Coordinates of C-alpha atoms and ligand atoms in Angstrom, one line a residue:
M1 CA 167.7 100.6 17.1
S2 CA 164.5 102.4 17.9
A3 CA 164.6 106.0 19.0
S4 CA 162.3 105.5 21.9
H5 CA 164.8 103.4 23.7
I6 CA 163.9 103.9 27.4
S7 CA 163.1 100.5 28.7
S8 CA 166.2 99.0 30.1
S9 CA 166.2 98.3 33.8
P10 CA 168.7 100.0 36.0
S11 CA 171.7 98.2 37.5
P12 CA 171.1 97.0 41.0
A13 CA 173.5 97.8 43.8
N14 CA 174.4 94.2 44.1
H15 CA 176.0 94.0 40.6
S16 CA 178.3 91.1 40.4
N17 CA 181.7 92.5 41.3
A18 CA 184.0 92.0 44.2
L19 CA 182.1 94.2 46.6
S20 CA 180.9 92.0 49.4
S21 CA 179.6 92.8 52.8
G22 CA 181.8 92.6 55.9
L23 CA 184.8 94.3 54.3
H24 CA 186.0 97.8 55.0
P25 CA 185.3 100.4 52.4
Q26 CA 189.0 100.8 51.7
T27 CA 189.2 97.0 50.9
K28 CA 185.9 97.1 48.9
L29 CA 187.2 100.0 46.8
A30 CA 190.5 98.3 46.1
L31 CA 188.7 95.3 44.7
A32 CA 185.8 97.3 43.0
G33 CA 185.0 96.1 39.5
Q34 CA 186.8 92.9 39.7
Q35 CA 185.1 89.6 38.7
T36 CA 183.0 91.3 36.0
D37 CA 184.7 89.7 33.1
G38 CA 183.5 86.2 32.7
A39 CA 185.1 85.7 29.3
Y40 CA 188.8 86.4 30.2
K41 CA 188.8 86.9 33.9
S42 CA 190.7 90.2 33.5
V43 CA 191.5 91.7 37.0
S44 CA 191.0 95.2 35.8
L45 CA 187.4 95.9 34.8
P46 CA 187.1 96.0 31.0
I47 CA 185.9 99.2 29.3
Y48 CA 182.8 98.1 27.3
Q49 CA 183.3 100.6 24.6
T50 CA 180.2 99.7 22.7
A51 CA 176.9 101.4 21.9
I52 CA 175.0 98.2 21.3
F53 CA 174.7 94.6 22.5
R54 CA 173.6 91.5 20.5
F55 CA 170.2 90.0 21.1
D56 CA 170.1 86.2 21.0
D57 CA 166.5 86.2 19.6
T58 CA 163.4 88.3 19.8
D59 CA 161.9 86.4 22.7
G60 CA 163.7 88.1 25.5
K61 CA 165.8 91.2 26.0
P62 CA 169.6 90.7 26.9
Q63 CA 170.9 92.2 30.1
Y64 CA 172.3 95.0 28.2
D65 CA 171.0 96.3 24.8
Y66 CA 172.0 99.8 24.4
S67 CA 174.7 101.8 26.3
R68 CA 172.5 104.9 27.0
S69 CA 170.2 102.6 29.0
G70 CA 172.9 100.3 30.5
N71 CA 176.6 99.4 30.2
P72 CA 178.6 96.9 32.2
T73 CA 181.4 99.4 32.9
R74 CA 179.1 102.1 34.1
A75 CA 177.1 99.5 36.1
A76 CA 180.2 98.4 38.1
L77 CA 180.8 102.1 39.0
E78 CA 177.1 102.6 39.8
S79 CA 176.9 99.6 42.2
T80 CA 180.2 100.7 43.9
I81 CA 179.0 104.2 44.5
A82 CA 175.5 103.1 45.6
E83 CA 177.0 100.8 48.2
L84 CA 179.4 103.4 49.5
E85 CA 176.5 105.8 50.0
G86 CA 174.2 103.1 51.5
G87 CA 171.6 103.6 48.7
A88 CA 169.5 101.0 46.8
G89 CA 171.2 102.1 43.6
A90 CA 173.0 104.8 41.7
V91 CA 173.0 106.2 38.2
C92 CA 176.1 107.7 36.8
V93 CA 175.7 110.7 34.4
A94 CA 177.8 112.9 32.2
S95 CA 178.5 115.6 34.9
G96 CA 177.6 116.8 38.3
M97 CA 175.1 119.3 36.7
A98 CA 173.5 116.4 34.8
A99 CA 173.1 114.7 38.2
V100 CA 171.5 117.8 39.6
A101 CA 169.1 118.1 36.5
T102 CA 168.3 114.4 36.6
V103 CA 167.1 114.7 40.2
L104 CA 165.2 118.0 39.5
A105 CA 163.5 116.3 36.4
L106 CA 161.7 114.0 39.0
Y107 CA 159.5 116.9 40.2
D108 CA 156.3 118.0 38.5
V109 CA 155.9 121.5 37.1
G110 CA 154.9 123.9 39.8
S111 CA 156.7 122.0 42.6
H112 CA 158.4 124.1 45.2
I113 CA 162.0 123.4 46.2
V114 CA 163.8 124.9 49.3
C115 CA 167.5 125.3 48.6
S116 CA 170.4 126.2 50.9
H117 CA 171.3 129.7 50.1
D118 CA 175.0 129.2 49.4
C119 CA 174.6 126.1 47.1
Y120 CA 176.9 125.4 44.1
G121 CA 176.7 128.3 41.6
G122 CA 175.6 126.0 38.8
T123 CA 172.8 124.6 40.9
E124 CA 171.6 128.1 41.6
R125 CA 171.8 129.0 37.9
L126 CA 169.8 126.0 36.9
L127 CA 167.2 126.5 39.6
T128 CA 166.9 130.2 38.7
W129 CA 166.3 129.2 35.0
Y130 CA 163.7 126.7 35.9
Q131 CA 162.0 129.2 38.0
K132 CA 162.0 131.8 35.2
Q133 CA 160.5 129.1 32.8
G134 CA 157.8 128.3 35.4
K135 CA 158.9 124.7 35.9
L136 CA 159.9 125.0 39.5
D137 CA 159.5 127.4 42.3
V138 CA 162.5 128.0 44.5
T139 CA 163.1 129.5 47.9
Y140 CA 166.7 130.0 49.0
A141 CA 167.1 129.8 52.8
D142 CA 170.0 129.8 55.3
L143 CA 169.6 126.2 56.4
T144 CA 172.4 126.4 59.0
D145 CA 169.4 127.3 61.1
P146 CA 166.9 124.5 60.3
I147 CA 164.0 126.6 61.5
N148 CA 164.3 128.4 58.2
L149 CA 163.3 125.2 56.4
S150 CA 160.1 125.1 58.5
L151 CA 159.5 128.7 57.7
A152 CA 160.0 128.2 53.9
L153 CA 157.7 125.2 53.7
R154 CA 154.5 125.5 51.5
P155 CA 151.8 123.0 50.6
E156 CA 153.4 122.6 47.2
T157 CA 157.0 122.1 48.7
K158 CA 158.4 118.8 47.3
A159 CA 162.0 118.8 48.3
V160 CA 164.8 120.5 50.2
W161 CA 168.2 120.8 48.6
V162 CA 171.1 120.8 50.9
E163 CA 174.9 121.2 50.5
T164 CA 177.0 120.6 53.6
P165 CA 179.7 121.7 54.1
S166 CA 178.6 124.7 51.8
N167 CA 180.7 126.0 48.9
P168 CA 182.8 128.0 49.5
L169 CA 182.3 129.1 53.1
N170 CA 182.1 125.6 54.6
R171 CA 179.0 126.3 56.5
I172 CA 177.6 123.1 58.1
I173 CA 174.0 122.2 58.1
D174 CA 172.5 119.8 60.6
L175 CA 171.5 116.8 58.5
R176 CA 169.7 115.1 61.4
K177 CA 167.4 118.0 62.0
V178 CA 166.8 118.9 58.4
G179 CA 166.2 115.2 57.7
E180 CA 163.6 115.1 60.5
I181 CA 161.8 118.2 59.3
A182 CA 161.8 116.8 55.7
N183 CA 160.5 113.5 56.9
D184 CA 157.8 115.1 59.1
S185 CA 156.7 117.3 56.1
K186 CA 156.8 114.4 53.8
I187 CA 159.2 116.2 51.4
D188 CA 162.3 114.8 49.8
L189 CA 165.8 115.6 51.3
I190 CA 168.3 115.8 48.5
V191 CA 172.0 116.3 49.5
D192 CA 174.9 117.3 47.3
N193 CA 177.7 115.3 48.9
T194 CA 180.4 116.4 46.5
F195 CA 182.6 118.2 49.1
L196 CA 183.0 115.2 51.4
S197 CA 182.4 112.0 49.5
P198 CA 180.6 109.0 51.0
L199 CA 183.7 108.1 53.1
L200 CA 183.3 111.2 55.2
Q201 CA 179.5 111.7 55.2
R202 CA 176.6 109.5 54.4
P203 CA 173.4 111.6 54.0
I204 CA 171.3 108.6 53.5
D205 CA 172.0 107.6 57.2
F206 CA 170.2 110.9 58.1
G207 CA 167.2 110.3 56.0
A208 CA 168.2 111.6 52.5
N209 CA 166.1 110.3 49.7
F210 CA 168.7 111.3 47.1
V211 CA 172.4 112.0 47.1
V212 CA 174.1 113.9 44.3
H213 CA 177.7 113.9 43.4
S214 CA 180.0 115.7 41.0
T215 CA 182.3 112.8 40.5
T216 CA 184.6 115.3 38.7
K217 CA 185.8 116.1 42.2
Y218 CA 187.0 113.7 45.0
L219 CA 185.4 110.6 43.6
N220 CA 187.5 110.6 40.4
G221 CA 190.1 112.8 42.0
H222 CA 192.5 113.4 39.2
S223 CA 190.9 116.3 37.3
D224 CA 190.6 114.4 34.1
V225 CA 187.0 113.5 34.0
V226 CA 183.7 115.4 34.2
G227 CA 181.1 113.2 35.7
G228 CA 178.2 112.9 38.1
A229 CA 176.1 110.5 40.1
V230 CA 172.7 110.3 41.7
I231 CA 172.2 107.8 44.5
A232 CA 168.7 106.8 45.6
R233 CA 167.8 105.5 48.9
T234 CA 165.0 103.2 47.7
A235 CA 164.8 100.8 44.8
E236 CA 161.7 102.5 43.7
D237 CA 163.4 106.0 43.4
H238 CA 166.4 104.3 41.7
V239 CA 164.1 103.2 38.9
R240 CA 162.7 106.7 38.6
V241 CA 166.2 108.2 38.5
H242 CA 167.3 105.7 35.9
F243 CA 164.2 106.4 33.8
A244 CA 165.0 110.2 33.9
A245 CA 168.7 109.7 33.0
N246 CA 167.9 107.3 30.2
A247 CA 165.0 109.4 28.8
T248 CA 167.1 112.6 28.7
G249 CA 170.3 110.8 27.7
A250 CA 172.3 112.1 30.5
T251 CA 174.2 108.8 31.3
S252 CA 177.9 108.6 31.5
A253 CA 180.2 107.2 28.8
P254 CA 182.0 103.8 29.5
F255 CA 185.5 105.3 29.3
D256 CA 184.6 108.1 31.8
S257 CA 182.9 105.5 34.1
W258 CA 186.0 103.4 34.0
L259 CA 188.3 106.3 34.9
V260 CA 186.1 107.3 37.8
L261 CA 186.1 103.7 39.1
R262 CA 189.8 103.6 38.9
G263 CA 190.0 106.9 40.8
L264 CA 187.7 105.5 43.5
K265 CA 190.2 102.8 44.3
T266 CA 192.5 105.3 45.9
L267 CA 189.8 107.5 47.5
P268 CA 190.6 106.5 51.1
I269 CA 194.3 107.1 50.9
R270 CA 193.9 110.4 48.9
L271 CA 191.3 111.7 51.4
R272 CA 193.5 111.0 54.3
Q273 CA 196.3 113.2 52.8
H274 CA 193.9 115.8 51.6
Q275 CA 192.5 116.2 55.2
E276 CA 195.9 116.1 56.9
N277 CA 197.2 118.8 54.6
A278 CA 194.0 120.9 54.8
Q279 CA 194.0 120.9 58.7
T280 CA 197.7 122.1 58.6
V281 CA 197.1 124.7 56.0
A282 CA 194.0 126.0 57.8
R283 CA 196.0 126.3 61.1
Y284 CA 198.7 128.2 59.3
L285 CA 196.4 130.6 57.6
E286 CA 194.6 131.2 61.0
S287 CA 197.8 132.5 62.5
H288 CA 198.7 134.7 59.5
S289 CA 198.5 138.4 59.8
Q290 CA 197.2 138.9 56.2
V291 CA 194.3 136.6 56.9
K292 CA 191.1 137.9 58.5
K293 CA 189.2 134.7 58.8
V294 CA 189.6 131.0 57.9
F295 CA 186.6 128.8 57.0
Y296 CA 187.5 125.2 57.8
P297 CA 185.3 122.9 59.9
G298 CA 188.3 121.2 61.3
L299 CA 189.2 124.4 63.3
E300 CA 187.9 124.7 66.8
S301 CA 187.2 128.4 65.9
H302 CA 184.7 127.3 63.1
E303 CA 181.1 127.8 64.0
G304 CA 180.0 124.4 62.7
H305 CA 183.1 122.4 64.3
E306 CA 181.1 120.4 66.8
L307 CA 178.2 119.8 64.3
A308 CA 180.7 118.6 61.7
K309 CA 182.3 116.3 64.2
S310 CA 178.9 114.8 65.0
Q311 CA 177.9 114.0 61.4
Q312 CA 181.1 113.7 59.4
A313 CA 183.8 111.2 59.6
G314 CA 186.4 114.0 58.7
F315 CA 186.6 117.6 57.8
G316 CA 187.6 117.3 54.1
G317 CA 190.1 119.1 52.0
M318 CA 188.5 122.4 51.2
V319 CA 189.8 125.5 53.0
S320 CA 188.5 129.1 52.3
F321 CA 189.7 132.3 53.9
E322 CA 189.3 136.0 53.7
V323 CA 192.4 137.8 52.9
I324 CA 193.1 141.3 54.0
G325 CA 193.9 143.8 51.3
D326 CA 192.5 145.7 48.3
A327 CA 191.7 144.2 44.8
S328 CA 195.3 144.4 43.7
A329 CA 196.5 142.5 46.7
V330 CA 193.9 139.8 46.1
R331 CA 194.9 139.6 42.5
A332 CA 198.7 139.4 43.4
L333 CA 197.9 136.5 45.8
L334 CA 196.0 134.6 43.2
T335 CA 198.6 135.0 40.5
S336 CA 201.7 134.4 42.5
T337 CA 201.3 130.8 43.7
R338 CA 203.6 128.2 42.2
V339 CA 202.3 125.0 43.6
F340 CA 198.6 126.0 43.9
T341 CA 197.2 126.3 40.4
L342 CA 194.7 129.1 39.7
A343 CA 191.7 127.1 38.6
E344 CA 188.2 126.3 39.4
S345 CA 187.0 122.8 40.6
L346 CA 188.3 120.8 43.5
G347 CA 189.0 117.4 44.8
G348 CA 191.9 116.5 42.5
V349 CA 195.3 115.3 43.7
E350 CA 196.7 118.8 42.8
S351 CA 196.2 121.9 45.0
L352 CA 194.1 124.7 43.5
I353 CA 193.4 128.3 44.4
E354 CA 190.6 130.5 43.2
Q355 CA 188.3 133.5 43.8
P356 CA 184.7 132.2 44.1
A357 CA 183.2 135.6 43.3
T358 CA 184.7 135.8 39.8
M359 CA 185.4 132.2 39.1
S360 CA 183.4 129.2 40.5
H361 CA 180.5 131.3 41.7
A362 CA 180.4 133.8 38.8
S363 CA 177.3 132.2 37.5
M364 CA 175.4 133.1 40.6
R365 CA 173.1 136.2 40.8
P366 CA 175.2 139.0 42.4
E367 CA 172.5 139.4 45.1
A368 CA 172.6 135.8 45.9
R369 CA 176.3 135.9 46.1
E370 CA 176.2 138.8 48.4
E371 CA 173.6 137.2 50.7
A372 CA 175.8 134.2 50.9
G373 CA 178.7 136.3 52.1
I374 CA 181.0 135.5 49.0
T375 CA 183.0 138.7 48.8
R376 CA 186.0 139.3 46.4
N377 CA 188.3 138.8 49.4
V378 CA 187.2 135.2 49.8
I379 CA 189.8 132.8 48.5
R380 CA 189.0 129.1 48.1
L381 CA 191.7 126.4 48.3
S382 CA 191.3 122.8 47.2
V383 CA 194.2 121.4 49.2
G384 CA 195.9 118.6 47.3
I385 CA 198.1 115.7 48.3
E386 CA 201.5 117.3 47.7
H387 CA 204.1 117.6 50.5
I388 CA 202.8 119.9 53.2
D389 CA 206.0 121.9 53.4
D390 CA 205.8 122.9 49.8
L391 CA 202.1 123.9 50.2
I392 CA 202.9 126.2 53.2
A393 CA 206.0 127.7 51.6
D394 CA 203.9 128.5 48.5
L395 CA 201.2 130.3 50.5
E396 CA 203.8 132.1 52.5
Q397 CA 205.5 133.6 49.5
A398 CA 202.2 134.5 47.8
L399 CA 200.8 136.2 50.9
E400 CA 204.0 138.2 51.1
V401 CA 203.6 139.3 47.5
A402 CA 200.0 140.3 48.2
R403 CA 201.1 142.3 51.3
C404 CA 203.6 144.2 49.4
S405 CA 201.4 144.8 46.5
S406 CA 198.7 146.3 48.8
N407 CA 201.4 148.5 50.4
T408 CA 202.9 149.6 47.1
L409 CA 199.5 150.9 46.0
K410 CA 198.8 152.7 49.2
T411 CA 202.2 154.5 48.9
K412 CA 201.5 155.4 45.3
A413 CA 198.0 156.6 46.2
L414 CA 199.6 158.8 49.0
A415 CA 202.2 160.1 46.6
T416 CA 199.6 161.3 44.1
H417 CA 197.6 163.0 46.8
V418 CA 200.7 164.8 47.9
Ligands
PLP501 C1 181.3 120.9 40.6 C2 180.1 120.8 41.5 C3 178.9 120.5 40.8 C4 178.8 120.4 39.4 O1 179.5 119.4 38.9 P1 180.1 119.3 37.3 O2 180.7 118.0 37.3 O3 181.0 120.4 37.2 O4 179.0 119.5 36.4 C5 177.8 120.3 41.7 N1 177.9 120.5 43.0 C6 179.0 120.8 43.6 C7 179.1 120.9 45.1 C8 180.2 120.9 42.9 O5 181.3 121.2 43.5

């Protein structure tokens, strides 16, 4: 097998599986990957755990020749995700960061990128590194006011990178307006859609050229795979993304692809429960005396509530809040939950709790973190699909532990002063 193996063509969105038009996404997902096995007609998609495929002769190339370039299991996942997002095609890669890097690889050295100022910490870290190396120039802007995009534009600006809702504060960016500015300025709109999934938001409908996912999160949904996807609006861009992923070797393994496709089948019902629980948790926190502020777009009090309603099909399962108390109170809260697990990441069936400043966003420059408003009192919840009563009871007892811990310290401090 030659080392310069970069010629296979990408899998088109209409890969032969059971996805057909006219069906609801929930039905399409339940059937995804079926009818790919011509040999034995297995109902579950086979895992083509092979690196290579046999050539019949040297006259033509088989549909698949080498799994970095193309693999039937990955292709079934790619066509499913592409159709969900409404793109011409998708490429599945080894992680969300591989997806970010694959899109960024499309831009020439010296290109300028405008990025929403509170993007995922890993994205900020990669962009900062590329900037240091002189590969890309980056401006971070608060894109909740789209005027800041117009102000940041330069002749060499090639793309705007948007995350909405943002991580961890759930700020909402107006995709329609940002899409219009990007289109008028002839720059690409790239949207990281990880927080919502295509069932709750379809950036391509607002003019996005590329959509990025960490499939590690909601799309797989079981916290057992690290994966990513890039969806391109046009067939031409899909070819470019496939070239980049194949050339750098970022593509996803067959088994991981299979797991993500299996996870996708239950995405609609998982999301329904995530959202229902998140809405109840957000309301509960909003009424709690230990909580200063809740960041959830499903609350009428949230700044972006109306905008979220107009561009999303739901408010998602991520809830952040600012807890009242000193460092020891925050620590007590984070370490005393029993149902919520103290861990980074999000989008799995199990509920997670974390402190963005020291965990998920630790890789961000401290100034960038501060600018984005991510203080140590900000707590992020990925609300899972457990019974809501258990979730509320768990938060109730943990907030009580936090309150007591804060008070104990104050009493101690007073005692020493006396
Ligand atoms: C997790 C995440 C990523 C990175 O994905 P990995 O799979 O961890 O590499 C990118 N963007 C967002 C919004 C994420 O939550």
